[in-house]
Amino acid sequence: MEDIVRETGVSRYGIYGTFGNKRELFEQALEEYAEGMGKRSFLRLLEPDASLDHIRTIFAERVADMSCCDESKGCLFIHTAMELAPQDEELRGVLQKFMKRMGKAFAVGLESAKARGEVRPDLEVKAAGELLTSTMFGLVVLGRTGFSRDVLDGIVESTLASFR
């Protein structure tokens, strides 16, 4: 809380008055984080001309983020899933909601790619969307532990190749 007060210049009273307690503030931060990721990267998958290249671009952007030299390679969702969600049903719900939305967006993009003949006709897009979601989060963990960009890119290409 001290970091938030220092960074925003807003008093504790002002923060609590606006957001409620620490728990409510954290849940709102998770929702905002999820919304930012979705708007930034995944909206293009909902467009009628979405393709496998759109999916590849989303992964390329995330891998680039994970492979940068900054110390902030972590992901609020991964940290929350590992540290807090096992004991907190509400937080698990927030995380699952986000991951389901991500899986659905991938599935919509894959359905478009399927219609374009970019993936095999028998591809079960819902399951493939869930696979892409789990791959995305797995890449975050691998990136955080220092795997090279080449390794992460290879995982993405292997995963996408399995859809053709």
PDB file of C-alpha atoms in Angstrom:
ATOM      1  CA  MET A   1       0.000   0.000   0.000  1.00  0.00           C
ATOM      2  CA  GLU A   2       2.905   2.313   0.729  1.00  0.00           C
ATOM      3  CA  ASP A   3       4.111   1.898  -2.866  1.00  0.00           C
ATOM      4  CA  ILE A   4       0.692   2.886  -4.222  1.00  0.00           C
ATOM      5  CA  VAL A   5       0.504   5.925  -1.952  1.00  0.00           C
ATOM      6  CA  ARG A   6       4.031   6.977  -2.939  1.00  0.00           C
ATOM      7  CA  GLU A   7       3.522   6.415  -6.695  1.00  0.00           C
ATOM      8  CA  THR A   8       0.088   8.032  -6.957  1.00  0.00           C
ATOM      9  CA  GLY A   9       0.473  10.794  -4.396  1.00  0.00           C
ATOM     10  CA  VAL A  10      -2.994   9.875  -3.128  1.00  0.00           C
ATOM     11  CA  SER A  11      -3.474   9.312   0.592  1.00  0.00           C
ATOM     12  CA  ARG A  12      -4.437   5.930   2.012  1.00  0.00           C
ATOM     13  CA  TYR A  13      -7.789   7.429   2.953  1.00  0.00           C
ATOM     14  CA  GLY A  14      -8.365   8.562  -0.619  1.00  0.00           C
ATOM     15  CA  ILE A  15      -7.433   5.161  -2.040  1.00  0.00           C
ATOM     16  CA  TYR A  16      -9.605   3.250   0.429  1.00  0.00           C
ATOM     17  CA  GLY A  17     -12.449   5.726  -0.096  1.00  0.00           C
ATOM     18  CA  THR A  18     -12.341   5.105  -3.835  1.00  0.00           C
ATOM     19  CA  PHE A  19     -11.549   1.401  -4.013  1.00  0.00           C
ATOM     20  CA  GLY A  20     -12.544  -0.038  -0.650  1.00  0.00           C
ATOM     21  CA  ASN A  21     -10.169  -2.259   1.264  1.00  0.00           C
ATOM     22  CA  LYS A  22      -6.884  -3.790   0.077  1.00  0.00           C
ATOM     23  CA  ARG A  23      -8.677  -6.881  -1.163  1.00  0.00           C
ATOM     24  CA  GLU A  24     -11.124  -4.916  -3.321  1.00  0.00           C
ATOM     25  CA  LEU A  25      -8.282  -2.804  -4.671  1.00  0.00           C
ATOM     26  CA  PHE A  26      -6.338  -5.935  -5.624  1.00  0.00           C
ATOM     27  CA  GLU A  27      -9.346  -7.548  -7.325  1.00  0.00           C
ATOM     28  CA  GLN A  28      -9.945  -4.360  -9.302  1.00  0.00           C
ATOM     29  CA  ALA A  29      -6.265  -4.294 -10.271  1.00  0.00           C
ATOM     30  CA  LEU A  30      -6.572  -7.886 -11.562  1.00  0.00           C
ATOM     31  CA  GLU A  31      -9.666  -6.988 -13.581  1.00  0.00           C
ATOM     32  CA  GLU A  32      -7.931  -3.930 -15.008  1.00  0.00           C
ATOM     33  CA  TYR A  33      -4.842  -5.980 -15.864  1.00  0.00           C
ATOM     34  CA  ALA A  34      -7.015  -8.570 -17.625  1.00  0.00           C
ATOM     35  CA  GLU A  35      -8.944  -5.906 -19.495  1.00  0.00           C
ATOM     36  CA  GLY A  36      -5.742  -4.223 -20.657  1.00  0.00           C
ATOM     37  CA  MET A  37      -4.305  -7.466 -21.986  1.00  0.00           C
ATOM     38  CA  GLY A  38      -7.542  -8.317 -23.788  1.00  0.00           C
ATOM     39  CA  LYS A  39      -8.015  -4.976 -25.431  1.00  0.00           C
ATOM     40  CA  ARG A  40      -4.404  -4.653 -26.432  1.00  0.00           C
ATOM     41  CA  SER A  41      -3.845  -8.023 -28.021  1.00  0.00           C
ATOM     42  CA  PHE A  42      -6.931 -10.118 -28.380  1.00  0.00           C
ATOM     43  CA  LEU A  43      -9.523  -7.866 -29.985  1.00  0.00           C
ATOM     44  CA  ARG A  44      -7.971  -8.479 -33.388  1.00  0.00           C
ATOM     45  CA  LEU A  45      -8.986 -12.151 -33.090  1.00  0.00           C
ATOM     46  CA  LEU A  46     -12.646 -11.115 -33.069  1.00  0.00           C
ATOM     47  CA  GLU A  47     -12.361  -9.493 -36.489  1.00  0.00           C
ATOM     48  CA  PRO A  48     -13.780 -11.482 -39.421  1.00  0.00           C
ATOM     49  CA  ASP A  49     -10.411 -11.627 -41.185  1.00  0.00           C
ATOM     50  CA  ALA A  50      -8.534 -13.034 -38.174  1.00  0.00           C
ATOM     51  CA  SER A  51      -5.864 -15.493 -39.193  1.00  0.00           C
ATOM     52  CA  LEU A  52      -3.154 -17.714 -37.836  1.00  0.00           C
ATOM     53  CA  ASP A  53      -0.790 -14.781 -38.386  1.00  0.00           C
ATOM     54  CA  HIS A  54      -2.859 -12.707 -35.940  1.00  0.00           C
ATOM     55  CA  ILE A  55      -2.399 -15.418 -33.329  1.00  0.00           C
ATOM     56  CA  ARG A  56       1.314 -15.639 -34.109  1.00  0.00           C
ATOM     57  CA  THR A  57       1.581 -11.842 -33.691  1.00  0.00           C
ATOM     58  CA  ILE A  58      -0.048 -11.985 -30.254  1.00  0.00           C
ATOM     59  CA  PHE A  59       2.482 -14.597 -29.179  1.00  0.00           C
ATOM     60  CA  ALA A  60       5.353 -12.644 -30.732  1.00  0.00           C
ATOM     61  CA  GLU A  61       4.340  -9.552 -28.747  1.00  0.00           C
ATOM     62  CA  ARG A  62       4.163 -11.482 -25.486  1.00  0.00           C
ATOM     63  CA  VAL A  63       7.456 -13.297 -26.131  1.00  0.00           C
ATOM     64  CA  ALA A  64       9.097  -9.955 -26.886  1.00  0.00           C
ATOM     65  CA  ASP A  65       7.755  -8.608 -23.573  1.00  0.00           C
ATOM     66  CA  MET A  66       9.048 -11.650 -21.720  1.00  0.00           C
ATOM     67  CA  SER A  67      12.435 -11.580 -23.418  1.00  0.00           C
ATOM     68  CA  CYS A  68      13.252  -7.939 -22.832  1.00  0.00           C
ATOM     69  CA  CYS A  69      16.049  -6.991 -20.491  1.00  0.00           C
ATOM     70  CA  ASP A  70      13.732  -5.398 -17.942  1.00  0.00           C
ATOM     71  CA  GLU A  71      13.359  -6.907 -14.537  1.00  0.00           C
ATOM     72  CA  SER A  72       9.571  -6.845 -14.926  1.00  0.00           C
ATOM     73  CA  LYS A  73       9.195 -10.100 -16.831  1.00  0.00           C
ATOM     74  CA  GLY A  74       6.578 -11.343 -14.424  1.00  0.00           C
ATOM     75  CA  CYS A  75       2.842 -11.561 -14.903  1.00  0.00           C
ATOM     76  CA  LEU A  76       0.347 -10.465 -12.280  1.00  0.00           C
ATOM     77  CA  PHE A  77      -1.878 -13.398 -13.211  1.00  0.00           C
ATOM     78  CA  ILE A  78       0.863 -16.006 -12.856  1.00  0.00           C
ATOM     79  CA  HIS A  79       1.965 -14.621  -9.499  1.00  0.00           C
ATOM     80  CA  THR A  80      -1.624 -14.487  -8.265  1.00  0.00           C
ATOM     81  CA  ALA A  81      -2.380 -18.002  -9.550  1.00  0.00           C
ATOM     82  CA  MET A  82       0.645 -19.468  -7.835  1.00  0.00           C
ATOM     83  CA  GLU A  83       0.629 -17.538  -4.575  1.00  0.00           C
ATOM     84  CA  LEU A  84      -2.944 -16.598  -3.733  1.00  0.00           C
ATOM     85  CA  ALA A  85      -5.452 -18.558  -5.828  1.00  0.00           C
ATOM     86  CA  PRO A  86      -4.859 -21.943  -4.169  1.00  0.00           C
ATOM     87  CA  GLN A  87      -6.356 -20.566  -0.942  1.00  0.00           C
ATOM     88  CA  ASP A  88      -8.781 -18.044  -2.441  1.00  0.00           C
ATOM     89  CA  GLU A  89     -11.830 -19.163  -4.387  1.00  0.00           C
ATOM     90  CA  GLU A  90     -12.831 -15.641  -5.446  1.00  0.00           C
ATOM     91  CA  LEU A  91      -9.424 -14.907  -6.952  1.00  0.00           C
ATOM     92  CA  ARG A  92      -9.487 -18.285  -8.710  1.00  0.00           C
ATOM     93  CA  GLY A  93     -12.791 -17.199 -10.215  1.00  0.00           C
ATOM     94  CA  VAL A  94     -11.330 -13.926 -11.496  1.00  0.00           C
ATOM     95  CA  LEU A  95      -8.375 -15.769 -13.046  1.00  0.00           C
ATOM     96  CA  GLN A  96     -10.548 -18.465 -14.595  1.00  0.00           C
ATOM     97  CA  LYS A  97     -12.887 -15.865 -16.077  1.00  0.00           C
ATOM     98  CA  PHE A  98      -9.960 -14.143 -17.752  1.00  0.00           C
ATOM     99  CA  MET A  99      -8.448 -17.398 -19.016  1.00  0.00           C
ATOM    100  CA  LYS A 100     -11.807 -18.526 -20.403  1.00  0.00           C
ATOM    101  CA  ARG A 101     -12.171 -15.218 -22.256  1.00  0.00           C
ATOM    102  CA  MET A 102      -8.667 -15.657 -23.647  1.00  0.00           C
ATOM    103  CA  GLY A 103      -9.465 -19.216 -24.765  1.00  0.00           C
ATOM    104  CA  LYS A 104     -12.682 -18.049 -26.437  1.00  0.00           C
ATOM    105  CA  ALA A 105     -10.860 -15.269 -28.282  1.00  0.00           C
ATOM    106  CA  PHE A 106      -8.279 -17.757 -29.526  1.00  0.00           C
ATOM    107  CA  ALA A 107     -11.102 -20.103 -30.580  1.00  0.00           C
ATOM    108  CA  VAL A 108     -12.826 -17.337 -32.547  1.00  0.00           C
ATOM    109  CA  GLY A 109      -9.557 -16.506 -34.300  1.00  0.00           C
ATOM    110  CA  LEU A 110      -8.943 -20.183 -35.031  1.00  0.00           C
ATOM    111  CA  GLU A 111     -12.466 -20.568 -36.421  1.00  0.00           C
ATOM    112  CA  SER A 112     -11.705 -17.747 -38.842  1.00  0.00           C
ATOM    113  CA  ALA A 113      -8.352 -19.336 -39.709  1.00  0.00           C
ATOM    114  CA  LYS A 114     -10.160 -22.634 -40.235  1.00  0.00           C
ATOM    115  CA  ALA A 115     -12.595 -21.007 -42.657  1.00  0.00           C
ATOM    116  CA  ARG A 116      -9.599 -19.607 -44.533  1.00  0.00           C
ATOM    117  CA  GLY A 117      -7.996 -23.061 -44.780  1.00  0.00           C
ATOM    118  CA  GLU A 118      -5.059 -22.105 -42.544  1.00  0.00           C
ATOM    119  CA  VAL A 119      -5.651 -24.894 -40.042  1.00  0.00           C
ATOM    120  CA  ARG A 120      -6.787 -28.454 -40.557  1.00  0.00           C
ATOM    121  CA  PRO A 121     -10.535 -28.902 -41.055  1.00  0.00           C
ATOM    122  CA  ASP A 122     -10.942 -31.300 -38.104  1.00  0.00           C
ATOM    123  CA  LEU A 123      -9.358 -28.922 -35.572  1.00  0.00           C
ATOM    124  CA  GLU A 124     -11.496 -28.611 -32.444  1.00  0.00           C
ATOM    125  CA  VAL A 125     -11.153 -24.846 -32.033  1.00  0.00           C
ATOM    126  CA  LYS A 126     -12.392 -24.698 -28.423  1.00  0.00           C
ATOM    127  CA  ALA A 127      -9.778 -27.197 -27.238  1.00  0.00           C
ATOM    128  CA  ALA A 128      -7.126 -25.540 -29.404  1.00  0.00           C
ATOM    129  CA  GLY A 129      -8.027 -22.150 -27.879  1.00  0.00           C
ATOM    130  CA  GLU A 130      -7.556 -23.622 -24.424  1.00  0.00           C
ATOM    131  CA  LEU A 131      -4.217 -25.101 -25.512  1.00  0.00           C
ATOM    132  CA  LEU A 132      -3.091 -21.685 -26.759  1.00  0.00           C
ATOM    133  CA  THR A 133      -4.138 -20.135 -23.441  1.00  0.00           C
ATOM    134  CA  SER A 134      -2.150 -22.665 -21.445  1.00  0.00           C
ATOM    135  CA  THR A 135       0.786 -22.217 -23.813  1.00  0.00           C
ATOM    136  CA  MET A 136       0.670 -18.450 -23.278  1.00  0.00           C
ATOM    137  CA  PHE A 137       0.853 -18.812 -19.512  1.00  0.00           C
ATOM    138  CA  GLY A 138       3.492 -21.528 -19.733  1.00  0.00           C
ATOM    139  CA  LEU A 139       5.624 -19.221 -21.866  1.00  0.00           C
ATOM    140  CA  VAL A 140       5.378 -16.543 -19.187  1.00  0.00           C
ATOM    141  CA  VAL A 141       6.743 -18.982 -16.613  1.00  0.00           C
ATOM    142  CA  LEU A 142       9.542 -20.108 -18.932  1.00  0.00           C
ATOM    143  CA  GLY A 143      10.403 -16.511 -19.814  1.00  0.00           C
ATOM    144  CA  ARG A 144      10.526 -15.594 -16.155  1.00  0.00           C
ATOM    145  CA  THR A 145      12.944 -18.438 -15.474  1.00  0.00           C
ATOM    146  CA  GLY A 146      15.312 -17.250 -18.175  1.00  0.00           C
ATOM    147  CA  PHE A 147      14.596 -19.401 -21.220  1.00  0.00           C
ATOM    148  CA  SER A 148      15.823 -17.702 -24.383  1.00  0.00           C
ATOM    149  CA  ARG A 149      13.635 -16.015 -26.926  1.00  0.00           C
ATOM    150  CA  ASP A 150      14.606 -18.696 -29.458  1.00  0.00           C
ATOM    151  CA  VAL A 151      13.254 -21.415 -27.178  1.00  0.00           C
ATOM    152  CA  LEU A 152      10.004 -19.506 -26.579  1.00  0.00           C
ATOM    153  CA  ASP A 153       9.579 -18.802 -30.304  1.00  0.00           C
ATOM    154  CA  GLY A 154      10.171 -22.490 -31.028  1.00  0.00           C
ATOM    155  CA  ILE A 155       7.414 -23.493 -28.633  1.00  0.00           C
ATOM    156  CA  VAL A 156       5.013 -21.078 -30.320  1.00  0.00           C
ATOM    157  CA  GLU A 157       5.871 -22.362 -33.799  1.00  0.00           C
ATOM    158  CA  SER A 158       5.557 -26.008 -32.730  1.00  0.00           C
ATOM    159  CA  THR A 159       2.182 -25.332 -31.155  1.00  0.00           C
ATOM    160  CA  LEU A 160       0.857 -23.502 -34.207  1.00  0.00           C
ATOM    161  CA  ALA A 161       2.253 -26.155 -36.540  1.00  0.00           C
ATOM    162  CA  SER A 162       0.194 -28.780 -34.702  1.00  0.00           C
ATOM    163  CA  PHE A 163      -2.946 -27.028 -35.945  1.00  0.00           C
ATOM    164  CA  ARG A 164      -2.080 -27.355 -39.639  1.00  0.00           C
TER     165      ARG A 164
END
